[in-house]
Amino acid sequence: MRIQLLSAACLISGISVAQVKPFQPEKLFPEKDEKSKFYTVSGERHGPSFFKKFVFPEVEYTPGEKLTFDKYHTVEVMYHWYEKWAVQYPDIVDLYVIGHSFEGRPIYQMTLTNKKTGKDTDKPAAYFEGGRHSGEITSSESILWLTQHLLENYGKDPEITAMIDSKAIYLRPQNNPDGSNMYLYTEQRNRSTVRPNDTDRDGLLDEDPEEDLDGDGIIYQLRKKATTPEEIEKANFIIDPKDPKGRLMKRTFPGKGEYLVYTEGIDNDGDGSYNEDGIGGLDLHRNYPENWRPNPGGDLTGRGYTQFGAGEYPLSEIETRSTALWMLSHPNISVVNSMDTRVPMHLRPPSTSKSEERMYPQDLAIYQEMDQLGLSFTAYPWAGDVYETYATRYKVNELTGDPLKPEPLFGHGPDFGYFYYGSIWYGDELWNNGAMKDYDGDGIYDEYDGLMWDDEANGSKGFRAWTPMTHPVLGEVEIGGFHPKFFGQNGPAWQLEDWAKKQALFNLAMAKRLPQLTISDLKVKKLSDGEFEITLEWTNSGQLPVALEQAKLVKIVQEDRVSLDFDKELTKGYENAKVKITSPTLYDKTIYSGYTGIGEKKSATFKVRVEGSDAVKGKIKLSSTRGGYFEREFTLNQ
C-alpha cells in the first residue's frame, strides 16, 4: 500500500521501520482534543475562530464494531474503515494520502483493483468523490457505502468481481475534511473550505458568522414581525397560508410583507446583513479551470460575468488542485461523479451553454443515456445539464412570475470533466429537503412538500415550532424553522442509507459500463522460410467508447495502438538484424488503430523476417489510454 505518511504506512502495513522524530509535536486537530470544549479553526480572520463543540445524535463519532448507515460518520470514522479495509483486503486495495487540506489534514484516497491482474493505470477506470462541500455530507456517505459494498461483494458477486479484476475504481470519501469536521462538531454549517475569505467584500475576513444564540447547537431561523416604519419598508415575508399551523414563511417583495427573516445570530459588522460572512466562503465547485470567472469585484468593467466562491484563481485551493492533478496523471479514467446535496438531480455539463451548442452529438447521446440510467436507480425528479435543465427546472420564478432563463455557472467540476478532460463527469445532488412528493400538486418540490412529509413520516422532527425569544439587537423575535443540518442539507439519519445506496448503485452501474478492450485472437502464420505474419484481433466489450469525441479533440487520450517487442539483441543492426519488422514499412513500427468504439472489432497485422533457424520469442502489445493495456507472448518457429 502506498501511504505518503510514514506513520500511517507503518500502522496499516505493520512494517517496522525507523522513524525520524519531529522537532515539534504533531498537530492535534480539535476533533481529537478531548480536553477542549471548543473547536478552533485555523487561519487569521476578523471574526471568531473557535466555536463550542456539540455532539449530534445523528452522528457516529467513534467507530463501532460494524459499519452501519443509520448515522452519519465523522472523517475520522470514515478513515478508520478505510485503514481497516486496507489491512483486510491487501490484494485489491491501495490506500494513500493524495494531499493535505488547508488545515493540514490528510485527504485519503483508495484504489480498488485486483493487483494480480495488473496495475491500476493499465486498466479502464472510474473515480468517485464526496465531501467537497463541507456540509453536504450525504455525498461522502454514498462513497463510504459504495466502498463497503464493493469490498464485501468481491469474490461473491460475479459482476463486481469481474469489474475489480479488469478495471480500477478510485474512491475519495472526503475531499474537504476541514469543513466536514467543523460541520459535524459545531453549530457552523458552511459548504466551503475554512480558508478565510472576504465574502461580503468589506475588507474583513469571516467577521460575521452565524451564532447559536440559544445554545442548542443548531442554527435555526429568526422571524420578526415588522413594527417600525423602517422594518415595514423592508419586510419581505408573510406566513404561507398553505400551512394552517402558520409555520412556513413565504417570500414576497420588500414592503409587501409582514415579517423579516434572519438566520440565527447577530449583525457583527453592522452592515445590515446577518451572518453573511462566516467561516470560509470559497466554493470548491467553482474553482476548476474550465470556464472559470473571477469572484464578484474581479471584473473591472462591471459588465462581464463573475462567479461567487471562485477563489483567487483556478485551482487555487489544494482540495480541487489535488483532484485535477490526480485526474491529469490518470488519463485512464472515463467516468467520474463528484457529488453534493440537495436538489436532488443527476447533474452534468454544460454549465454555461445549452447541450446542443457545445457538445458533440455522439457524446451528448451517451450522457443522455447515463441520465436515464441514473433515474432508473434513484427516481430523482431531474437529470440533465446545469445551464438549462437545472436553472429552469421550475419554469417560473415563484416570486416574480417571470419565466426562468438558463443561468451560467462557472468553474464547475462537470465542465472541467467533459470539456477539459473529455470524460463522463457528473456532479450529482443527493437529498431533497424532505420534499418526497408534490403534496399540493403545483409541480414544485418545495418547503411545503417537505413540511408535509415531515409531519407524515418523520414525526415532525425536521421542523422546530416557532418559539418566542429576546434577541440582543432585534428585541422580541421567534426562533424556529427546518433543522438545517439533518433535514435541510442532509436527511434525517434514518433516511441516510436509502439515499447513499441508490446513488452508489448508479455510480457502480456507470463503472460497469467502462470501455474494455478484450483480445479475441492472436494468430501467428508462417508465410515462407523466415517470413511470418502476426495478427492481433480485439474488441471493445465495454459499453463506452475508448474515447469521447471531446477527448479526441483535447488530446487527453491517444489512439489505440499495437506494437511488437523483441529482445534488443535480436533487432539491433538495422538491415543486418536477426529480426526485422518488414510491415509496417515505416521507421515507426507501431500500428495506430484509431479509437475502438462500443462493440467494435479491430485487428492489426505485422510481417516479420527472421534470420537463422532458432525459434524467436516476442510480445505483442495493445495499448489504449482508456481501454486498457495488454501483452501477449508468441513464438516464431522456423
CSV table of N, CA and C in Angstrom, one decimal, residues 378-509:
chain,number,residue,atom,x,y,z
A,378,THR,N,-32.4,6.0,-9.0
A,378,THR,CA,-32.7,6.9,-8.0
A,378,THR,C,-34.1,7.5,-8.0
A,379,ALA,N,-34.7,7.5,-9.2
A,379,ALA,CA,-36.0,8.2,-9.4
A,379,ALA,C,-36.0,9.7,-9.0
A,380,TYR,N,-34.9,10.3,-9.1
A,380,TYR,CA,-34.8,11.8,-8.9
A,380,TYR,C,-35.8,12.5,-9.8
A,381,PRO,N,-36.2,13.7,-9.5
A,381,PRO,CA,-37.1,14.4,-10.4
A,381,PRO,C,-36.5,14.9,-11.7
A,382,TRP,N,-35.1,15.1,-11.6
A,382,TRP,CA,-34.4,15.7,-12.8
A,382,TRP,C,-33.1,15.0,-13.1
A,383,ALA,N,-32.8,15.0,-14.3
A,383,ALA,CA,-31.4,14.7,-14.8
A,383,ALA,C,-31.1,15.5,-16.0
A,384,GLY,N,-30.0,16.1,-16.1
A,384,GLY,CA,-29.6,16.9,-17.2
A,384,GLY,C,-28.5,17.9,-17.0
A,385,ASP,N,-28.4,18.9,-17.9
A,385,ASP,CA,-27.3,19.8,-17.8
A,385,ASP,C,-27.6,20.9,-16.8
A,386,VAL,N,-26.5,21.6,-16.3
A,386,VAL,CA,-26.6,22.7,-15.3
A,386,VAL,C,-27.2,23.9,-15.9
A,387,TYR,N,-26.8,24.3,-17.1
A,387,TYR,CA,-27.1,25.6,-17.7
A,387,TYR,C,-28.6,25.7,-17.9
A,388,GLU,N,-29.2,24.6,-18.5
A,388,GLU,CA,-30.6,24.7,-18.9
A,388,GLU,C,-31.6,24.0,-18.0
A,389,THR,N,-31.3,22.7,-17.8
A,389,THR,CA,-32.2,21.8,-17.1
A,389,THR,C,-32.3,22.2,-15.6
A,390,TYR,N,-31.1,22.4,-15.0
A,390,TYR,CA,-31.1,22.8,-13.6
A,390,TYR,C,-31.7,24.2,-13.4
A,391,ALA,N,-31.3,25.1,-14.2
A,391,ALA,CA,-31.6,26.5,-14.0
A,391,ALA,C,-33.1,26.8,-14.2
A,392,THR,N,-33.7,26.0,-15.1
A,392,THR,CA,-35.1,26.2,-15.4
A,392,THR,C,-36.1,25.1,-15.0
A,393,ARG,N,-35.6,24.3,-14.1
A,393,ARG,CA,-36.4,23.1,-13.7
A,393,ARG,C,-37.8,23.5,-13.2
A,394,TYR,N,-38.0,24.7,-12.6
A,394,TYR,CA,-39.3,25.1,-12.1
A,394,TYR,C,-40.1,26.0,-13.1
A,395,LYS,N,-39.4,26.4,-14.2
A,395,LYS,CA,-40.0,27.1,-15.3
A,395,LYS,C,-40.3,28.6,-15.0
A,396,VAL,N,-40.9,28.9,-13.8
A,396,VAL,CA,-41.3,30.2,-13.5
A,396,VAL,C,-40.7,30.6,-12.1
A,397,ASN,N,-40.2,31.9,-12.0
A,397,ASN,CA,-39.8,32.5,-10.8
A,397,ASN,C,-41.0,32.6,-9.8
A,398,GLU,N,-40.9,31.9,-8.7
A,398,GLU,CA,-42.1,31.9,-7.8
A,398,GLU,C,-42.5,33.3,-7.3
A,399,LEU,N,-41.4,34.1,-7.1
A,399,LEU,CA,-41.7,35.5,-6.6
A,399,LEU,C,-42.2,36.4,-7.6
A,400,THR,N,-41.6,36.5,-8.8
A,400,THR,CA,-41.9,37.5,-9.8
A,400,THR,C,-43.0,37.0,-10.8
A,401,GLY,N,-43.0,35.7,-11.0
A,401,GLY,CA,-43.9,35.1,-12.0
A,401,GLY,C,-43.3,35.1,-13.4
A,402,ASP,N,-42.0,35.7,-13.5
A,402,ASP,CA,-41.3,35.7,-14.8
A,402,ASP,C,-40.8,34.3,-15.1
A,403,PRO,N,-40.8,34.0,-16.4
A,403,PRO,CA,-40.2,32.7,-16.8
A,403,PRO,C,-38.7,32.6,-16.5
A,404,LEU,N,-38.3,31.5,-16.0
A,404,LEU,CA,-36.9,31.3,-15.7
A,404,LEU,C,-36.1,31.1,-16.9
A,405,LYS,N,-34.9,31.7,-16.9
A,405,LYS,CA,-34.0,31.6,-18.1
A,405,LYS,C,-32.8,30.8,-17.7
A,406,PRO,N,-32.1,30.2,-18.7
A,406,PRO,CA,-30.8,29.5,-18.4
A,406,PRO,C,-29.8,30.4,-17.7
A,407,GLU,N,-29.1,29.8,-16.8
A,407,GLU,CA,-28.1,30.6,-16.0
A,407,GLU,C,-26.7,29.9,-16.0
A,408,PRO,N,-25.7,30.7,-16.4
A,408,PRO,CA,-24.3,30.0,-16.4
A,408,PRO,C,-23.8,29.8,-15.0
A,409,LEU,N,-23.0,28.8,-14.8
A,409,LEU,CA,-22.3,28.5,-13.6
A,409,LEU,C,-20.9,28.2,-14.0
A,410,PHE,N,-19.9,29.0,-13.4
A,410,PHE,CA,-18.6,29.0,-14.0
A,410,PHE,C,-17.6,28.2,-13.0
A,411,GLY,N,-16.5,27.7,-13.6
A,411,GLY,CA,-15.5,26.9,-12.9
A,411,GLY,C,-16.1,25.6,-12.3
A,412,HIS,N,-17.1,25.1,-12.9
A,412,HIS,CA,-17.8,23.9,-12.4
A,412,HIS,C,-17.1,22.6,-12.8
A,413,GLY,N,-17.0,21.7,-11.8
A,413,GLY,CA,-16.3,20.4,-12.0
A,413,GLY,C,-16.8,19.6,-13.2
A,414,PRO,N,-18.1,19.4,-13.4
A,414,PRO,CA,-18.5,18.7,-14.6
A,414,PRO,C,-18.0,19.3,-15.9
A,415,ASP,N,-17.9,20.6,-16.0
A,415,ASP,CA,-17.4,21.2,-17.2
A,415,ASP,C,-15.9,20.9,-17.4
A,416,PHE,N,-15.2,21.0,-16.3
A,416,PHE,CA,-13.8,20.6,-16.4
A,416,PHE,C,-13.7,19.1,-16.9
A,417,GLY,N,-14.6,18.3,-16.3
A,417,GLY,CA,-14.6,16.9,-16.6
A,417,GLY,C,-14.8,16.6,-18.1
A,418,TYR,N,-15.8,17.3,-18.7
A,418,TYR,CA,-16.1,17.0,-20.1
A,418,TYR,C,-15.2,17.8,-21.1
A,419,PHE,N,-15.2,19.1,-20.9
A,419,PHE,CA,-14.6,20.0,-22.0
A,419,PHE,C,-13.1,19.9,-21.9
A,420,TYR,N,-12.5,19.8,-20.7
A,420,TYR,CA,-11.1,19.9,-20.5
A,420,TYR,C,-10.5,18.4,-20.5
A,421,TYR,N,-11.3,17.5,-19.9
A,421,TYR,CA,-10.7,16.2,-19.6
A,421,TYR,C,-11.4,15.1,-20.5
A,422,GLY,N,-12.5,15.4,-21.2
A,422,GLY,CA,-13.1,14.5,-22.1
A,422,GLY,C,-13.7,13.3,-21.5
A,423,SER,N,-14.3,13.4,-20.3
A,423,SER,CA,-14.8,12.2,-19.7
A,423,SER,C,-16.3,12.4,-19.4
A,424,ILE,N,-17.0,11.3,-19.0
A,424,ILE,CA,-18.3,11.4,-18.4
A,424,ILE,C,-18.1,11.9,-17.0
A,425,TRP,N,-18.6,13.1,-16.7
A,425,TRP,CA,-18.4,13.6,-15.3
A,425,TRP,C,-19.7,14.2,-14.8
A,426,TYR,N,-20.2,13.6,-13.7
A,426,TYR,CA,-21.4,14.1,-13.1
A,426,TYR,C,-21.1,14.8,-11.8
A,427,GLY,N,-21.9,15.7,-11.4
A,427,GLY,CA,-21.9,16.4,-10.1
A,427,GLY,C,-23.2,16.2,-9.4
A,428,ASP,N,-23.6,15.0,-9.1
A,428,ASP,CA,-24.9,14.6,-8.7
A,428,ASP,C,-25.2,15.3,-7.3
A,429,GLU,N,-26.5,15.6,-7.1
A,429,GLU,CA,-27.0,16.2,-5.9
A,429,GLU,C,-27.9,15.2,-5.2
A,430,LEU,N,-27.6,14.8,-4.0
A,430,LEU,CA,-28.4,13.9,-3.2
A,430,LEU,C,-29.3,14.6,-2.2
A,431,TRP,N,-30.4,14.0,-1.8
A,431,TRP,CA,-31.3,14.5,-0.8
A,431,TRP,C,-32.2,15.6,-1.4
A,432,ASN,N,-33.3,15.9,-0.7
A,432,ASN,CA,-34.3,16.8,-1.3
A,432,ASN,C,-35.1,17.7,-0.3
A,433,ASN,N,-34.5,17.9,0.8
A,433,ASN,CA,-35.2,18.8,1.8
A,433,ASN,C,-36.5,18.2,2.3
A,434,GLY,N,-36.6,16.9,2.2
A,434,GLY,CA,-37.8,16.2,2.6
A,434,GLY,C,-39.0,16.3,1.7
A,435,ALA,N,-38.8,16.9,0.5
A,435,ALA,CA,-39.9,17.0,-0.5
A,435,ALA,C,-40.0,15.7,-1.3
A,436,MET,N,-40.6,14.7,-0.6
A,436,MET,CA,-40.6,13.4,-1.2
A,436,MET,C,-41.7,13.3,-2.4
A,437,LYS,N,-42.7,14.1,-2.3
A,437,LYS,CA,-43.7,14.1,-3.3
A,437,LYS,C,-44.4,15.5,-3.4
A,438,ASP,N,-45.1,15.7,-4.5
A,438,ASP,CA,-45.7,17.0,-4.7
A,438,ASP,C,-47.1,17.0,-4.0
A,439,TYR,N,-47.1,17.3,-2.7
A,439,TYR,CA,-48.4,17.2,-1.9
A,439,TYR,C,-49.5,18.1,-2.4
A,440,ASP,N,-49.1,19.3,-2.9
A,440,ASP,CA,-50.2,20.2,-3.3
A,440,ASP,C,-50.4,20.3,-4.8
A,441,GLY,N,-49.6,19.4,-5.5
A,441,GLY,CA,-49.9,19.3,-7.0
A,441,GLY,C,-49.5,20.5,-7.8
A,442,ASP,N,-48.6,21.4,-7.3
A,442,ASP,CA,-48.3,22.6,-8.0
A,442,ASP,C,-47.1,22.4,-9.0
A,443,GLY,N,-46.6,21.2,-9.0
A,443,GLY,CA,-45.4,20.9,-9.9
A,443,GLY,C,-44.1,21.3,-9.3
A,444,ILE,N,-44.0,21.8,-8.1
A,444,ILE,CA,-42.8,22.2,-7.5
A,444,ILE,C,-42.6,21.5,-6.2
A,445,TYR,N,-41.4,21.0,-6.0
A,445,TYR,CA,-41.0,20.3,-4.8
A,445,TYR,C,-40.4,21.3,-3.8
A,446,ASP,N,-41.2,21.8,-3.0
A,446,ASP,CA,-40.7,23.0,-2.1
A,446,ASP,C,-40.8,22.7,-0.7
A,447,GLU,N,-40.6,23.7,0.2
A,447,GLU,CA,-40.7,23.6,1.6
A,447,GLU,C,-42.0,23.1,2.1
A,448,TYR,N,-43.1,23.4,1.5
A,448,TYR,CA,-44.4,22.9,1.9
A,448,TYR,C,-44.4,21.4,1.8
A,449,ASP,N,-43.9,20.9,0.7
A,449,ASP,CA,-43.9,19.4,0.5
A,449,ASP,C,-43.0,18.8,1.5
A,450,GLY,N,-41.9,19.4,1.8
A,450,GLY,CA,-41.0,18.9,2.9
A,450,GLY,C,-41.7,18.9,4.2
A,451,LEU,N,-42.4,19.9,4.5
A,451,LEU,CA,-43.1,20.0,5.8
A,451,LEU,C,-44.2,19.0,5.9
A,452,MET,N,-44.9,18.8,4.9
A,452,MET,CA,-46.0,17.7,4.9
A,452,MET,C,-45.4,16.3,5.1
A,453,TRP,N,-44.3,16.1,4.4
A,453,TRP,CA,-43.6,14.7,4.6
A,453,TRP,C,-43.1,14.6,6.0
A,454,ASP,N,-42.5,15.7,6.6
A,454,ASP,CA,-42.0,15.7,7.9
A,454,ASP,C,-43.1,15.3,8.9
A,455,ASP,N,-44.3,15.9,8.7
A,455,ASP,CA,-45.5,15.6,9.6
A,455,ASP,C,-45.9,14.2,9.4
A,456,GLU,N,-45.9,13.7,8.2
A,456,GLU,CA,-46.5,12.4,7.8
A,456,GLU,C,-45.6,11.3,8.2
A,457,ALA,N,-44.3,11.4,7.9
A,457,ALA,CA,-43.3,10.3,8.0
A,457,ALA,C,-42.2,10.5,9.0
A,458,ASN,N,-41.9,11.7,9.4
A,458,ASN,CA,-40.7,11.9,10.3
A,458,ASN,C,-41.1,12.4,11.7
A,459,GLY,N,-42.3,12.3,12.1
A,459,GLY,CA,-42.7,12.7,13.4
A,459,GLY,C,-42.6,14.1,13.7
A,460,SER,N,-42.6,15.0,12.6
A,460,SER,CA,-42.4,16.4,12.7
A,460,SER,C,-41.1,16.8,13.4
A,461,LYS,N,-40.1,16.0,13.3
A,461,LYS,CA,-38.8,16.2,13.9
A,461,LYS,C,-37.9,17.2,13.1
A,462,GLY,N,-38.3,17.4,11.9
A,462,GLY,CA,-37.4,18.2,11.0
A,462,GLY,C,-37.7,19.7,11.1
A,463,PHE,N,-38.8,20.0,11.8
A,463,PHE,CA,-39.2,21.4,11.9
A,463,PHE,C,-39.4,21.8,13.3
A,464,ARG,N,-38.7,22.9,13.7
A,464,ARG,CA,-38.9,23.4,15.1
A,464,ARG,C,-40.0,24.5,15.1
A,465,ALA,N,-41.0,24.3,15.9
A,465,ALA,CA,-42.1,25.2,16.0
A,465,ALA,C,-41.5,26.6,16.5
A,466,TRP,N,-42.1,27.6,16.0
A,466,TRP,CA,-41.7,29.0,16.3
A,466,TRP,C,-41.9,29.3,17.8
A,467,THR,N,-40.8,29.7,18.4
A,467,THR,CA,-40.8,29.9,19.9
A,467,THR,C,-40.3,31.4,20.2
A,468,PRO,N,-41.0,32.1,21.0
A,468,PRO,CA,-40.6,33.5,21.3
A,468,PRO,C,-39.2,33.5,22.0
A,469,MET,N,-38.4,34.5,21.7
A,469,MET,CA,-37.1,34.7,22.3
A,469,MET,C,-36.8,36.2,22.2
A,470,THR,N,-35.9,36.6,23.1
A,470,THR,CA,-35.4,38.0,23.0
A,470,THR,C,-34.1,38.1,22.4
A,471,HIS,N,-34.0,38.8,21.3
A,471,HIS,CA,-32.7,38.9,20.5
A,471,HIS,C,-32.0,40.1,21.1
A,472,PRO,N,-30.6,40.0,21.2
A,472,PRO,CA,-29.9,41.1,21.8
A,472,PRO,C,-30.0,42.4,21.0
A,473,VAL,N,-30.3,42.4,19.8
A,473,VAL,CA,-30.4,43.6,19.0
A,473,VAL,C,-31.8,43.8,18.5
A,474,LEU,N,-32.4,42.7,17.9
A,474,LEU,CA,-33.7,42.9,17.3
A,474,LEU,C,-34.9,42.9,18.3
A,475,GLY,N,-34.6,42.5,19.5
A,475,GLY,CA,-35.7,42.5,20.5
A,475,GLY,C,-36.5,41.3,20.4
A,476,GLU,N,-37.8,41.4,20.5
A,476,GLU,CA,-38.7,40.2,20.5
A,476,GLU,C,-38.8,39.6,19.1
A,477,VAL,N,-38.4,38.4,19.1
A,477,VAL,CA,-38.5,37.6,17.8
A,477,VAL,C,-39.0,36.2,18.1
A,478,GLU,N,-39.1,35.4,17.1
A,478,GLU,CA,-39.4,34.0,17.3
A,478,GLU,C,-38.3,33.2,16.6
A,479,ILE,N,-37.9,32.0,17.2
A,479,ILE,CA,-36.9,31.2,16.6
A,479,ILE,C,-37.5,29.8,16.2
A,480,GLY,N,-37.1,29.3,15.0
A,480,GLY,CA,-37.7,28.1,14.6
A,480,GLY,C,-37.3,27.8,13.2
A,481,GLY,N,-38.1,26.9,12.5
A,481,GLY,CA,-37.8,26.5,11.1
A,481,GLY,C,-37.2,25.1,11.0
A,482,PHE,N,-36.8,24.8,9.8
A,482,PHE,CA,-36.3,23.5,9.5
A,482,PHE,C,-34.9,23.3,10.1
A,483,HIS,N,-34.7,22.1,10.5
A,483,HIS,CA,-33.3,21.7,11.0
A,483,HIS,C,-32.4,21.8,9.8
A,484,PRO,N,-31.4,22.7,9.9
A,484,PRO,CA,-30.6,22.9,8.7
A,484,PRO,C,-29.6,21.8,8.3
A,485,LYS,N,-29.2,21.0,9.3
A,485,LYS,CA,-28.2,20.0,9.0
A,485,LYS,C,-28.8,18.7,8.7
A,486,PHE,N,-29.8,18.2,9.4
A,486,PHE,CA,-30.3,16.9,9.3
A,486,PHE,C,-31.8,16.9,8.9
A,487,PHE,N,-32.1,17.9,8.1
A,487,PHE,CA,-33.3,17.9,7.3
A,487,PHE,C,-33.2,18.8,6.1
A,488,GLY,N,-32.4,19.9,6.2
A,488,GLY,CA,-32.2,20.8,5.1
A,488,GLY,C,-31.1,20.3,4.1
A,489,GLN,N,-29.9,20.4,4.6
A,489,GLN,CA,-28.8,20.0,3.7
A,489,GLN,C,-28.7,18.5,3.6
A,490,ASN,N,-29.0,17.7,4.6
A,490,ASN,CA,-29.0,16.3,4.6
A,490,ASN,C,-30.2,15.8,5.3
A,491,GLY,N,-30.6,14.5,5.0
A,491,GLY,CA,-31.8,14.0,5.6
A,491,GLY,C,-31.7,13.5,7.0
A,492,PRO,N,-32.8,13.2,7.6
A,492,PRO,CA,-32.8,12.5,8.9
A,492,PRO,C,-31.9,11.2,8.8
A,493,ALA,N,-31.3,10.9,9.9
A,493,ALA,CA,-30.3,9.7,9.8
A,493,ALA,C,-31.0,8.4,9.3
A,494,TRP,N,-32.3,8.3,9.6
A,494,TRP,CA,-33.0,7.0,9.2
A,494,TRP,C,-33.2,7.0,7.7
A,495,GLN,N,-33.0,8.1,7.0
A,495,GLN,CA,-33.1,8.2,5.6
A,495,GLN,C,-31.8,8.0,4.9
A,496,LEU,N,-30.7,8.0,5.6
A,496,LEU,CA,-29.4,8.1,5.1
A,496,LEU,C,-29.1,6.9,4.1
A,497,GLU,N,-29.3,5.7,4.6
A,497,GLU,CA,-28.8,4.6,3.8
A,497,GLU,C,-29.5,4.5,2.4
A,498,ASP,N,-30.8,4.8,2.4
A,498,ASP,CA,-31.5,4.7,1.2
A,498,ASP,C,-30.9,5.7,0.1
A,499,TRP,N,-30.6,6.9,0.5
A,499,TRP,CA,-30.1,7.9,-0.4
A,499,TRP,C,-28.6,7.5,-0.8
A,500,ALA,N,-27.8,7.1,0.2
A,500,ALA,CA,-26.5,6.8,-0.1
A,500,ALA,C,-26.4,5.6,-1.0
A,501,LYS,N,-27.3,4.6,-0.8
A,501,LYS,CA,-27.2,3.3,-1.5
A,501,LYS,C,-27.7,3.5,-3.0
A,502,LYS,N,-28.8,4.2,-3.2
A,502,LYS,CA,-29.3,4.3,-4.6
A,502,LYS,C,-28.3,5.1,-5.5
A,503,GLN,N,-27.7,6.1,-4.9
A,503,GLN,CA,-26.7,6.9,-5.6
A,503,GLN,C,-25.5,6.1,-5.9
A,504,ALA,N,-25.0,5.3,-4.9
A,504,ALA,CA,-23.9,4.4,-5.1
A,504,ALA,C,-24.1,3.4,-6.2
A,505,LEU,N,-25.3,2.9,-6.2
A,505,LEU,CA,-25.6,1.9,-7.3
A,505,LEU,C,-25.6,2.4,-8.7
A,506,PHE,N,-26.0,3.7,-8.8
A,506,PHE,CA,-25.9,4.4,-10.1
A,506,PHE,C,-24.4,4.5,-10.5
A,507,ASN,N,-23.6,4.9,-9.5
A,507,ASN,CA,-22.1,5.1,-9.8
A,507,ASN,C,-21.5,3.7,-10.2
A,508,LEU,N,-22.0,2.7,-9.5
A,508,LEU,CA,-21.5,1.3,-9.8
A,508,LEU,C,-21.9,0.9,-11.2
A,509,ALA,N,-23.1,1.3,-11.6
A,509,ALA,CA,-23.6,0.9,-12.9
A,509,ALA,C,-22.8,1.6,-14.0
